[in-house]
Each structure stands twice: as C-alpha cells, then as structure tokens.
mmCIF file of C-alpha atoms in Angstrom:
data_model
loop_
_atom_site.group_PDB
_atom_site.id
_atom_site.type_symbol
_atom_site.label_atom_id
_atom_site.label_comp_id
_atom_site.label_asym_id
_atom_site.label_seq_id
_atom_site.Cartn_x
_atom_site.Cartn_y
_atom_site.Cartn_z
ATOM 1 C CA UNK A 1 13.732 7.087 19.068
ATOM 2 C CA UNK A 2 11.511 8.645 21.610
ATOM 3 C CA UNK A 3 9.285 11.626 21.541
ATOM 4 C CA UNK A 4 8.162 13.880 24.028
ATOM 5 C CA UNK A 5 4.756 15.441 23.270
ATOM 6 C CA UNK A 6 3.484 15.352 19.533
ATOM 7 C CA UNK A 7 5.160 13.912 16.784
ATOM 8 C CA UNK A 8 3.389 14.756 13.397
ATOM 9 C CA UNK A 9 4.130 12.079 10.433
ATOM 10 C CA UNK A 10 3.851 13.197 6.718
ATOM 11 C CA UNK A 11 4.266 10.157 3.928
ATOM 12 C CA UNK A 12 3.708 10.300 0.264
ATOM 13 C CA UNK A 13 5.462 7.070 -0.383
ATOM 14 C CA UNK A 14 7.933 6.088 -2.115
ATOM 15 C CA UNK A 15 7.279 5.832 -5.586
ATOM 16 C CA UNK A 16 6.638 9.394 -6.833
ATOM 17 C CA UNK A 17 6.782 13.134 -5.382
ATOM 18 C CA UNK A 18 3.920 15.057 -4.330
ATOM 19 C CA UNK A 19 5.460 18.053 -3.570
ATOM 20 C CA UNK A 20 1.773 19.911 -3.882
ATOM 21 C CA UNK A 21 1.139 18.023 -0.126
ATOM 22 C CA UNK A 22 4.806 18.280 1.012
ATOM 23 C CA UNK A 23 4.775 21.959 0.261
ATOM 24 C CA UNK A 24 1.458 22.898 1.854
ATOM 25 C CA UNK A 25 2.019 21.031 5.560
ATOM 26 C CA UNK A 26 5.564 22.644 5.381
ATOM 27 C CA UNK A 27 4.050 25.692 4.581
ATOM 28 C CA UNK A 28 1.442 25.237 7.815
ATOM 29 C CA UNK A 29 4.890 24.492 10.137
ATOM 30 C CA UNK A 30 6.283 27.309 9.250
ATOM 31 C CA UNK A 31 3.525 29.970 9.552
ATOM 32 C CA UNK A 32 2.321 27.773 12.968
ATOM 33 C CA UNK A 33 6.053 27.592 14.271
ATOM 34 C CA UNK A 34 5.894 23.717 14.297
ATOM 35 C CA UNK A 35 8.986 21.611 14.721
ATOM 36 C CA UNK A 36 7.774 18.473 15.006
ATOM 37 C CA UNK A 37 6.421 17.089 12.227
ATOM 38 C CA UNK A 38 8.525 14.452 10.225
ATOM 39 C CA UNK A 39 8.266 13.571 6.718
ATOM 40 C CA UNK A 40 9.147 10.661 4.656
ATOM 41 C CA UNK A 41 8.651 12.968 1.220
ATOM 42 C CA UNK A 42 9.907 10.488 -1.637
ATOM 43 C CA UNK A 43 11.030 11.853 -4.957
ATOM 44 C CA UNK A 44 9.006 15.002 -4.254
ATOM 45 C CA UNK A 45 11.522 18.284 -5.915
ATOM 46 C CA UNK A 46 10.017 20.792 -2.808
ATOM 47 C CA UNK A 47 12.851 20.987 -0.537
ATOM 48 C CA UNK A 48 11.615 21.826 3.306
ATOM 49 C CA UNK A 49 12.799 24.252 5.552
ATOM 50 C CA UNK A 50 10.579 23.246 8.293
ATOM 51 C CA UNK A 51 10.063 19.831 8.476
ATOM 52 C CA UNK A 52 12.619 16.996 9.125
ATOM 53 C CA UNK A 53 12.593 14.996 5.750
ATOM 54 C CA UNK A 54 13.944 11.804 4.580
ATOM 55 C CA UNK A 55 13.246 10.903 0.904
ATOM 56 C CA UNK A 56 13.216 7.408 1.967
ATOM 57 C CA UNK A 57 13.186 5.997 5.661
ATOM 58 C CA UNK A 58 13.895 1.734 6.200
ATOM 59 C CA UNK A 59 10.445 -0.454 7.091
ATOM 60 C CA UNK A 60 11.511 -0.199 11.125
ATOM 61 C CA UNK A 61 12.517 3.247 11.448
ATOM 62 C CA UNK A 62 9.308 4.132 9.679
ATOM 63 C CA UNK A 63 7.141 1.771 11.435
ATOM 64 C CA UNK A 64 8.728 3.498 14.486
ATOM 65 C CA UNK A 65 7.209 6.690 13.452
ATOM 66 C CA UNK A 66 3.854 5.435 12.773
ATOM 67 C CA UNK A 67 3.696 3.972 16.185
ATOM 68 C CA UNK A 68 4.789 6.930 18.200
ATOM 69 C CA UNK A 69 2.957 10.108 15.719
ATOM 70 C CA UNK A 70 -0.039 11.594 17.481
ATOM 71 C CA UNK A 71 -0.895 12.358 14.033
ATOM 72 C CA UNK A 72 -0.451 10.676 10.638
ATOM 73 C CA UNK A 73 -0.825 12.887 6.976
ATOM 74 C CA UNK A 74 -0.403 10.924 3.982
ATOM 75 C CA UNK A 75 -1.431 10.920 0.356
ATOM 76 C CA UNK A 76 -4.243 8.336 -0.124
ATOM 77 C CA UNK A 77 -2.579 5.588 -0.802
ATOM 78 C CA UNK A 78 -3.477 2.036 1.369
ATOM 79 C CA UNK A 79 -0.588 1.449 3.483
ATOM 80 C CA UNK A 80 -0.564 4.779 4.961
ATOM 81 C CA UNK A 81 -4.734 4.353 5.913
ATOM 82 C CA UNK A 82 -4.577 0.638 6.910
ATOM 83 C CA UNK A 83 -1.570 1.302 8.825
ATOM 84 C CA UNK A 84 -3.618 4.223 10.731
ATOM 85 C CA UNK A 85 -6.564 1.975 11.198
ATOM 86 C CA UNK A 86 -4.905 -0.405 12.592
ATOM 87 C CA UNK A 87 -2.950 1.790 15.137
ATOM 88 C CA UNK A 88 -5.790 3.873 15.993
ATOM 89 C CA UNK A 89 -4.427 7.000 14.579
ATOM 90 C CA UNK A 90 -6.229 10.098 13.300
ATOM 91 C CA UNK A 91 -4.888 10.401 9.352
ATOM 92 C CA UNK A 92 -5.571 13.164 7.085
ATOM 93 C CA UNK A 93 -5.382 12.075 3.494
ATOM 94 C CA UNK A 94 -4.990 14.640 0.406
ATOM 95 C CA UNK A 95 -5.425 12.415 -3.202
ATOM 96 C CA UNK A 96 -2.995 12.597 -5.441
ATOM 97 C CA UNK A 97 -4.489 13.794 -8.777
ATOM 98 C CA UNK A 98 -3.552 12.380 -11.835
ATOM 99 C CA UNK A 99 -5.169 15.197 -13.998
ATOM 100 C CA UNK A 100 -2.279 17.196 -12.041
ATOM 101 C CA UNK A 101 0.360 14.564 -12.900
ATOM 102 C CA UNK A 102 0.855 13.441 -9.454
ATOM 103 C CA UNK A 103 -0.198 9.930 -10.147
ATOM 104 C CA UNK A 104 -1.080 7.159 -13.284
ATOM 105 C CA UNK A 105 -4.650 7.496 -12.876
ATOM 106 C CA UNK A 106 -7.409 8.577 -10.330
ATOM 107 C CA UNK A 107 -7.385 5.497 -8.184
ATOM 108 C CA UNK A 108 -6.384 7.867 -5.376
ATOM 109 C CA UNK A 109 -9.076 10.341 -5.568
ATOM 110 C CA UNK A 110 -11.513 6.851 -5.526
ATOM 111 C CA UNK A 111 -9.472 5.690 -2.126
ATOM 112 C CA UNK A 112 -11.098 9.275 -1.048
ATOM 113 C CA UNK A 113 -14.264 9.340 -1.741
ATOM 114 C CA UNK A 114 -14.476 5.844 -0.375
ATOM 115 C CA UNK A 115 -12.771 6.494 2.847
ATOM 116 C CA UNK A 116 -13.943 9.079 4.171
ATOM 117 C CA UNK A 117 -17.151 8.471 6.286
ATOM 118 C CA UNK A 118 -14.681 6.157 8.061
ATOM 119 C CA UNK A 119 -13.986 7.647 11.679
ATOM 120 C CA UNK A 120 -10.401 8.615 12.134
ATOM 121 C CA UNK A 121 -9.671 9.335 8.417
ATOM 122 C CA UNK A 122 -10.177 12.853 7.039
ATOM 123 C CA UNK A 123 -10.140 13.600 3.801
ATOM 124 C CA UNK A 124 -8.758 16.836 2.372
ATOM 125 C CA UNK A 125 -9.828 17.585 -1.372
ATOM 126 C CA UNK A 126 -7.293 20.512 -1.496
ATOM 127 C CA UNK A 127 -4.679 22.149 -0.360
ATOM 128 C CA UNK A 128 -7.165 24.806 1.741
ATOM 129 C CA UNK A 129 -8.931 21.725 2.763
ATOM 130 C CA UNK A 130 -5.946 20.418 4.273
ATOM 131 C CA UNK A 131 -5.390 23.407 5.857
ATOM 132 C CA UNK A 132 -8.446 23.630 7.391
ATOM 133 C CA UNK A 133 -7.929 20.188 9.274
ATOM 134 C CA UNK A 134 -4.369 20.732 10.498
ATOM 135 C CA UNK A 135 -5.675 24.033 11.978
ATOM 136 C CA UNK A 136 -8.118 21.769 13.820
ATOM 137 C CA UNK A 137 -5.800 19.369 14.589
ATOM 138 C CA UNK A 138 -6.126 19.013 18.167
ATOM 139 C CA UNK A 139 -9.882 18.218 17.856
ATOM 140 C CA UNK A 140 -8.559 15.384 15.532
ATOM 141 C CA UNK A 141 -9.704 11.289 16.692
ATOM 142 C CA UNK A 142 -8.046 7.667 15.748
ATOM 143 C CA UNK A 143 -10.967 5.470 15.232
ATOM 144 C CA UNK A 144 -10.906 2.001 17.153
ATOM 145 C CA UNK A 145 -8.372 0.068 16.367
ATOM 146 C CA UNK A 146 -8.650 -2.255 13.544
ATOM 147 C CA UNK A 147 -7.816 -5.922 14.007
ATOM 148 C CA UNK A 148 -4.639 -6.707 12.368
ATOM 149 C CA UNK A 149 -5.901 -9.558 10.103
ATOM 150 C CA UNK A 150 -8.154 -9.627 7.576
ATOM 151 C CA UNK A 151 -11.740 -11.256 8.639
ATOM 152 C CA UNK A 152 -11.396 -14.886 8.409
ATOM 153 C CA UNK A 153 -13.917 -15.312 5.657
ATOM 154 C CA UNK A 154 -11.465 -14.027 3.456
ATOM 155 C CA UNK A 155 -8.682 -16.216 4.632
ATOM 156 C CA UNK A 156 -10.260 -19.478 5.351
ATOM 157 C CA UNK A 157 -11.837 -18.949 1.494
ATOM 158 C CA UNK A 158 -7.789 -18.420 0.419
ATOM 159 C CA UNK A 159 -6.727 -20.836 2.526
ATOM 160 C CA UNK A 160 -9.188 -23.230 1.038
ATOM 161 C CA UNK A 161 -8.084 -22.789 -2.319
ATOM 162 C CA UNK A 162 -4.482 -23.261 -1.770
ATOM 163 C CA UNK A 163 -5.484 -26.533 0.113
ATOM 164 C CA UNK A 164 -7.332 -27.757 -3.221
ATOM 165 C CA UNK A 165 -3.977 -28.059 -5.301
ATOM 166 C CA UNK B 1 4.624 -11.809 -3.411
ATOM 167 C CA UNK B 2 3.697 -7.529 -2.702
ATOM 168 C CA UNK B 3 5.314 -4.513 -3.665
ATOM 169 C CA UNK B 4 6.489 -2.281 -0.594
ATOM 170 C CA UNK B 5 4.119 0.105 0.914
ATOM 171 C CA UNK B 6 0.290 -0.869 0.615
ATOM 172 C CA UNK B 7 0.055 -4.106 -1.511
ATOM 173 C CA UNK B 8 2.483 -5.436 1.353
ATOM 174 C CA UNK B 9 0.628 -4.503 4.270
ATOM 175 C CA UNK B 10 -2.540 -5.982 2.259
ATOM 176 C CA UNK B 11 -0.695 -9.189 1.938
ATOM 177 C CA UNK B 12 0.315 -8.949 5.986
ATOM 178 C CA UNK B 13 -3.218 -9.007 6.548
ATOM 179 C CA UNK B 14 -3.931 -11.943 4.990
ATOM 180 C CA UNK B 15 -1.528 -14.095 6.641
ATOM 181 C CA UNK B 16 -3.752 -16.571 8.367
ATOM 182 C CA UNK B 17 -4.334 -17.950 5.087
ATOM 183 C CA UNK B 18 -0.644 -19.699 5.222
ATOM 184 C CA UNK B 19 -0.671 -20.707 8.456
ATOM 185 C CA UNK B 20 1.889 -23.864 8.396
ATOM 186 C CA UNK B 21 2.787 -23.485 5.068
ATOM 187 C CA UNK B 22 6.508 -23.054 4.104
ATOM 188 C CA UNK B 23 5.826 -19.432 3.055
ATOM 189 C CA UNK B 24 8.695 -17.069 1.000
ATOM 190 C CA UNK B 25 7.555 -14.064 0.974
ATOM 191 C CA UNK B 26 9.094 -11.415 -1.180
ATOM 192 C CA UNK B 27 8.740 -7.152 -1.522
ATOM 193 C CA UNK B 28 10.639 -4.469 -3.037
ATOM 194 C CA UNK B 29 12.734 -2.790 -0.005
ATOM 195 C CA UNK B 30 14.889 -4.341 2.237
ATOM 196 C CA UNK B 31 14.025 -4.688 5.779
ATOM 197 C CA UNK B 32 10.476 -5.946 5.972
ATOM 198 C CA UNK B 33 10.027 -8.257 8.409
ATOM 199 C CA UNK B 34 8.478 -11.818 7.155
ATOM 200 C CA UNK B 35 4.934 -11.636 8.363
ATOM 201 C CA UNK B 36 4.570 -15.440 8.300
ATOM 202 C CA UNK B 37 7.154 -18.165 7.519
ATOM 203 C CA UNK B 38 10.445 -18.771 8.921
ATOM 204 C CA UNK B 39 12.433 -17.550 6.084
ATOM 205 C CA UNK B 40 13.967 -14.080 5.662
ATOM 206 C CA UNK B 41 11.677 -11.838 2.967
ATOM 207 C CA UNK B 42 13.553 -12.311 -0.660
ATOM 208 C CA UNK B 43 13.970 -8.591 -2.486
ATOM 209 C CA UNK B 44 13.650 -7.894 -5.973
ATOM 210 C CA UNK B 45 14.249 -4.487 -7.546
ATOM 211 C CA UNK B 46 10.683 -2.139 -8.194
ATOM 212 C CA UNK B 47 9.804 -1.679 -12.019
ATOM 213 C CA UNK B 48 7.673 0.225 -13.766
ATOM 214 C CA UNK B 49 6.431 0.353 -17.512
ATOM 215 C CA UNK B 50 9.295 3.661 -17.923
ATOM 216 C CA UNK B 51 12.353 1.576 -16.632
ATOM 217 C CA UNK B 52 12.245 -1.065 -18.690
ATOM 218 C CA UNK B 53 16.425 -2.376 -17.501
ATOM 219 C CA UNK B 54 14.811 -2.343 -13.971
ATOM 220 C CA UNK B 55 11.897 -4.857 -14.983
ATOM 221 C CA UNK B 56 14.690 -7.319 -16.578
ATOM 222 C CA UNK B 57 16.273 -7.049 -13.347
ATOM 223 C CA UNK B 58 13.251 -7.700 -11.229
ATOM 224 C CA UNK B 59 12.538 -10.488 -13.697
ATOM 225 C CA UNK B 60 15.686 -12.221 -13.361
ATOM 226 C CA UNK B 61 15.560 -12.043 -9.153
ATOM 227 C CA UNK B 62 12.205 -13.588 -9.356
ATOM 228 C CA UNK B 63 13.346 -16.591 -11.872
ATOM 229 C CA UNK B 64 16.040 -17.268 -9.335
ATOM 230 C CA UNK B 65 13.676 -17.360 -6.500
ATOM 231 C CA UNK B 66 10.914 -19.385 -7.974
ATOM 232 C CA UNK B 67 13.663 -21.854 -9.118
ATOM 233 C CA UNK B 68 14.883 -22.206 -5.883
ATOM 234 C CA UNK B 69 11.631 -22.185 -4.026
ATOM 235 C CA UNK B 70 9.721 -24.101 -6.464
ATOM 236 C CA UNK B 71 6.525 -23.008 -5.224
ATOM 237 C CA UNK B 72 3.099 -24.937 -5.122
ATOM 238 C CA UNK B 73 1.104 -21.727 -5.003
ATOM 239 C CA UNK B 74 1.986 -18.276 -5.716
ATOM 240 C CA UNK B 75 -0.339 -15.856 -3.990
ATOM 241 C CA UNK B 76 0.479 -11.570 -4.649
ATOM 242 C CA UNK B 77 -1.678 -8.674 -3.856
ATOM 243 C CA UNK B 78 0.688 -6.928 -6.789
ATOM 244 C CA UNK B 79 1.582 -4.523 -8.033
ATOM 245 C CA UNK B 80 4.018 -4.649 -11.171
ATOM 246 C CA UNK B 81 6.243 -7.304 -9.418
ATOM 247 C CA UNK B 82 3.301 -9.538 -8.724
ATOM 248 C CA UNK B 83 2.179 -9.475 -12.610
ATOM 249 C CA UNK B 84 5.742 -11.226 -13.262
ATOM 250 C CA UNK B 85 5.721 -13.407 -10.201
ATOM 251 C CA UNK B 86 2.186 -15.241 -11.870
ATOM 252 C CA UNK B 87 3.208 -15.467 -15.092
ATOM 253 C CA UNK B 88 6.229 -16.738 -14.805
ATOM 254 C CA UNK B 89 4.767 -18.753 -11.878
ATOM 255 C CA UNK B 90 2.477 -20.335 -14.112
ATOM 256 C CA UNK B 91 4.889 -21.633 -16.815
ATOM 257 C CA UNK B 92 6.945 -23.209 -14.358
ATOM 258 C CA UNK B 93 3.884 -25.232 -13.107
ATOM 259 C CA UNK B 94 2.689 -23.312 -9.661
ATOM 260 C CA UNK B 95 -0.913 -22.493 -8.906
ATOM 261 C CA UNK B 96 -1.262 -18.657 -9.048
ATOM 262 C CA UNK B 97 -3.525 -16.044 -7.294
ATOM 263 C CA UNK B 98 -3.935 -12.138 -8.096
ATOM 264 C CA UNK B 99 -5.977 -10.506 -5.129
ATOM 265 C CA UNK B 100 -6.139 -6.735 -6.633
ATOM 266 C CA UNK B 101 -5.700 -3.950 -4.218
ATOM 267 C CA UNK B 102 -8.192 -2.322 -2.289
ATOM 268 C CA UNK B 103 -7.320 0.597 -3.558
ATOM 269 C CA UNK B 104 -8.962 0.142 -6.728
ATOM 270 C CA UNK B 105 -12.594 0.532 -6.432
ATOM 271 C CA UNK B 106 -14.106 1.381 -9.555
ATOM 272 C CA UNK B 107 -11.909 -0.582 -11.622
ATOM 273 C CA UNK B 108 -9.790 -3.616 -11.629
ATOM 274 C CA UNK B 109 -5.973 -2.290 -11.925
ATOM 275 C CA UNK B 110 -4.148 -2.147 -15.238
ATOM 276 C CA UNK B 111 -2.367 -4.988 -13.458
ATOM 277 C CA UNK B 112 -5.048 -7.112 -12.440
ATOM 278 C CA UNK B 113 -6.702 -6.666 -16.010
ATOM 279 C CA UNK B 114 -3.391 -7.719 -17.917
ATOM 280 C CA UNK B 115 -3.548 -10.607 -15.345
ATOM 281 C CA UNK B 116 -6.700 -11.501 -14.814
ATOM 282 C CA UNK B 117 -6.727 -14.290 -17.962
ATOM 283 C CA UNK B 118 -3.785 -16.235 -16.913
ATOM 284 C CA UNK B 119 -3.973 -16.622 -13.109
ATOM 285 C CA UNK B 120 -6.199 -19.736 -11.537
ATOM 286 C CA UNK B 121 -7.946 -17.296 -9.068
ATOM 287 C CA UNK B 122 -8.664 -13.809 -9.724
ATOM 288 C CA UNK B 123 -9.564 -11.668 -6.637
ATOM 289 C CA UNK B 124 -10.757 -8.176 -6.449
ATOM 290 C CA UNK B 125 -12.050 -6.865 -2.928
ATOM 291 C CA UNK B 126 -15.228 -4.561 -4.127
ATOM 292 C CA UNK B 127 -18.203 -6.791 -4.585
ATOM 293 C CA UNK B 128 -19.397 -4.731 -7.443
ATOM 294 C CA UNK B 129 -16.405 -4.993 -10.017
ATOM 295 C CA UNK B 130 -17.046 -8.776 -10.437
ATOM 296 C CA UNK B 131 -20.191 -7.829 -12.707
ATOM 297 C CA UNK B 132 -17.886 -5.877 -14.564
ATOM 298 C CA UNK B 133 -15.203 -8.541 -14.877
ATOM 299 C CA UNK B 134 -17.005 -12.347 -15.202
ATOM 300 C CA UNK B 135 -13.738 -14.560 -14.570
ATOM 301 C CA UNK B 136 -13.217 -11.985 -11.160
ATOM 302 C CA UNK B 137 -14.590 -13.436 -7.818
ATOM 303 C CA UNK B 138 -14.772 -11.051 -4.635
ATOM 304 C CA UNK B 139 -13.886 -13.265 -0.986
ATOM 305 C CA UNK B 140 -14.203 -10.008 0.716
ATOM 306 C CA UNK B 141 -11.853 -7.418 1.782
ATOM 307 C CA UNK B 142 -8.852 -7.171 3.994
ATOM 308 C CA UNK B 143 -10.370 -4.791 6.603
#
C-alpha cells in the first residue's frame, strides 16, 4: 500500500465496539471533507459513510498502516500507544468508559490520566475534546521514538529467573 | 503466551529476556510474526468469561501445545488466555510467570488477581501496587 500525503489511522481494537469514538472522527471527516482517514472499527454497530473501515484488518496490513499514518487515533488501550511511541507518531487517545458500557471496568480512563503528560500522546476526555485536537491536527507532534525493547533491567531480572529453574 | 493487540506487543518488548531459548510463542490472531524463536506463533481461539464454548476451545489448543512443547517456563503478559496457559502450565510441571499489563495502574487485573496465588513469579509494572498485593514484585516496566 502506499500513500500520498496524510493517511489518518482510527483503531478501537478488536475486542469490543466503541462506536461513541468511531462516530465522532467520522462525524469530523465528513463536516472537514476528509477522505483519508482509515479505520480498523471492531464490533462497533456505527456504520461510516466517510471513513474506509474494516472491522478487523490482519497483524501486517495493520502494522502497514501504523507505519505509513501521519496520524494515529485510538481508544486507550496499550498496543495502540506503545505502538505510537515506538514509531514516533502523534496519537490521540479517547478512554473507553465503562460507566458508558464501552468497557469491563475503568482501566482505560487510568491508561489516560497516566499518559498524558507524555509528549506525542493527547488525551481527549470527550467527544468535544476530541474534536478540539483533530481540528488542531496539523500542529500535532510524535514524541522521540521509543526504543523497541523494554530497558534491560527488566529483562536481564526475567531472564535471570528463567535461568534459576 | 499474549493475547493479540497490547498484551502482545508488551510481550514483544520483552524479548531479550529469551534470547537463545527455544521460545513458542502463542496469541489469539493469525499472522503475528514470532518476535523471538524460530518457530511459527501457535493460535488459540480468544475467550472471555460470556463465551464460555470459546474458553473450552482455547483450553483444549493450549493442552495440545503445552503437551507438545513441554515447556520449562511459561512466561504471559495475559490476558484471559494467559490465566489458562499458567495454570495448566503449572500442573503439568513448568515454571510459570504472570507480568500484568501496563495498562492496569491502580489495580492488579481481575486476571492477575485470580492468578497471582498459583504462578512462581508475579509481576505487575507500577511500583506502587506491590504494597497493595505482598506476593506481587515490580522489575520495572516495558517502556
């Protein structure tokens, strides 16, 4: 696949819809007359007319995707933000509330809070909020890349305990 | 062991811990590369408390691959999957390791609590849950 110019990336995962997010950005496309923005949507019920969505794409034709969007928006779940820290891509992440019945429990709205002094991640608490930062979203920053392994503290610690057996 | 989408990319990050081991690594959706290892990723079917004919399924796959792997050490960064994969780990003899998500920072997952007892280590990556949690230890975090 290759893309000329921008190529915006929506993901809620695969597990559950989120049509609340899905509905908003394809809301956004449509007043903004955007036609590039692709979404992997899930189980979500909202049916786009603007975006191009797949309820489920394979690991390489997503990965694809993550490598070539300008832009990732995601709900806050961990692949979605590690994968943008580690590619050095701007992400906007809307929780999924559980008080809504969009998830189990709250962990999401805790990813939030706890991500979002980090540069490149922005964190929309609602839909307007989301809004707001896709109507800045040229002024929008990847942080540096993150290192694709985990410090080594952590691993030589695992690896040391595997070693014990 | 890692579900698809974040507990797997956790796990990919983590890789330098099984440096020249023979490593099977396993997920939920086909076409995940093998971060480490030679051998292509084994797949076994995503279950959740609601589905319970989906969780036999999953448990069966994972009884056929820990038969045939006959692992040492079983290492998972969950979610569901990964609470079968210790247990029955365990009873078939292999060392067992939960490292709970990131994700989950003021609590240990429902997971990693139903787990927690009956694995050898228990990790969780937020310094401050292993007050909360005595048999929890914290090595850091994946980032």
């Amino acid at each position: 696949m290759f893309w000329v110019g921008h190529l915006i990336l929506l993901s809620v995962g695969t597990q559950l819809p989120f049509d609340r997010l899905v509905r908003t950005v394809d809301d956004w496309a449509i007043a903004t007359g955007r036609s590039d923005v692709v979404a992997q949507i899930g189980p979500s019920t909202y049916v786009p007319r603007s975006l191009k969505a797949f309820p489920f794409l394979a690991p390489q034709a997503f990965q694809e995707l993550q490598l070539n969007a300008t832009i990732m928006i995601s709900h806050a779940g961990m692949g979605s933000i590690l994968t943008a820290m580690e590619y050095g891509k701007p992400i906007i992440i809307m929780a999924r509330d559980h008080r809504r019945g969009e998830h189990r429990n709250g962990h999401q709205l805790a990813t939030a809070e706890r991500f979002k002094a980090v540069p490149g991640i922005y964190v929309a608490s609602d839909e307007r909020g989301l809004v707001e930062h896709l109507t800045r979203l040229a002024e929008l920053t990847g942080s540096e890349k993150l290192p694709s392994r985990a410090p080594a503290s952590f691993t030589d610690r695992l690896r040391d305990f595997i070693l014990r057996a | 062991m890692a579900s698809a989408g974040g507990h797997w990319v956790q796990l990919s990050r983590l890789v330098a811990a099984f440096d020249g081991f023979d490593v099977q690594c396993v997920t939920t959706i086909k076409g995940a590369r093998a971060p480490c290892g030679g051998r292509p990723v084994a797949i076994v079917r995503d279950g959740s408390q609601t589905d319970p004919m989906a969780l036999v399924i999953m448990f069966a796959q994972l009884l056929f691959i820990v038969l045939k792997f006959r692992p040492s050490t079983i290492v998972t960064t969950g979610a569901a999957p990964g609470v079968f994969a210790v247990r029955l780990g365990k009873l078939l003899g292999a060392r067992t390791v939960w490292i709970d998500s990131i994700a989950n920072s003021e609590e240990l997952s429902l997971s990693g609590r139903l787990v927690r007892k009956h694995v050898d280590l228990c990790l969780t990556q937020w310094p401050h849950l292993t007050d909360a949690y005595p048999d929890v230890q914290c090595f850091g975090s994946v980032i």
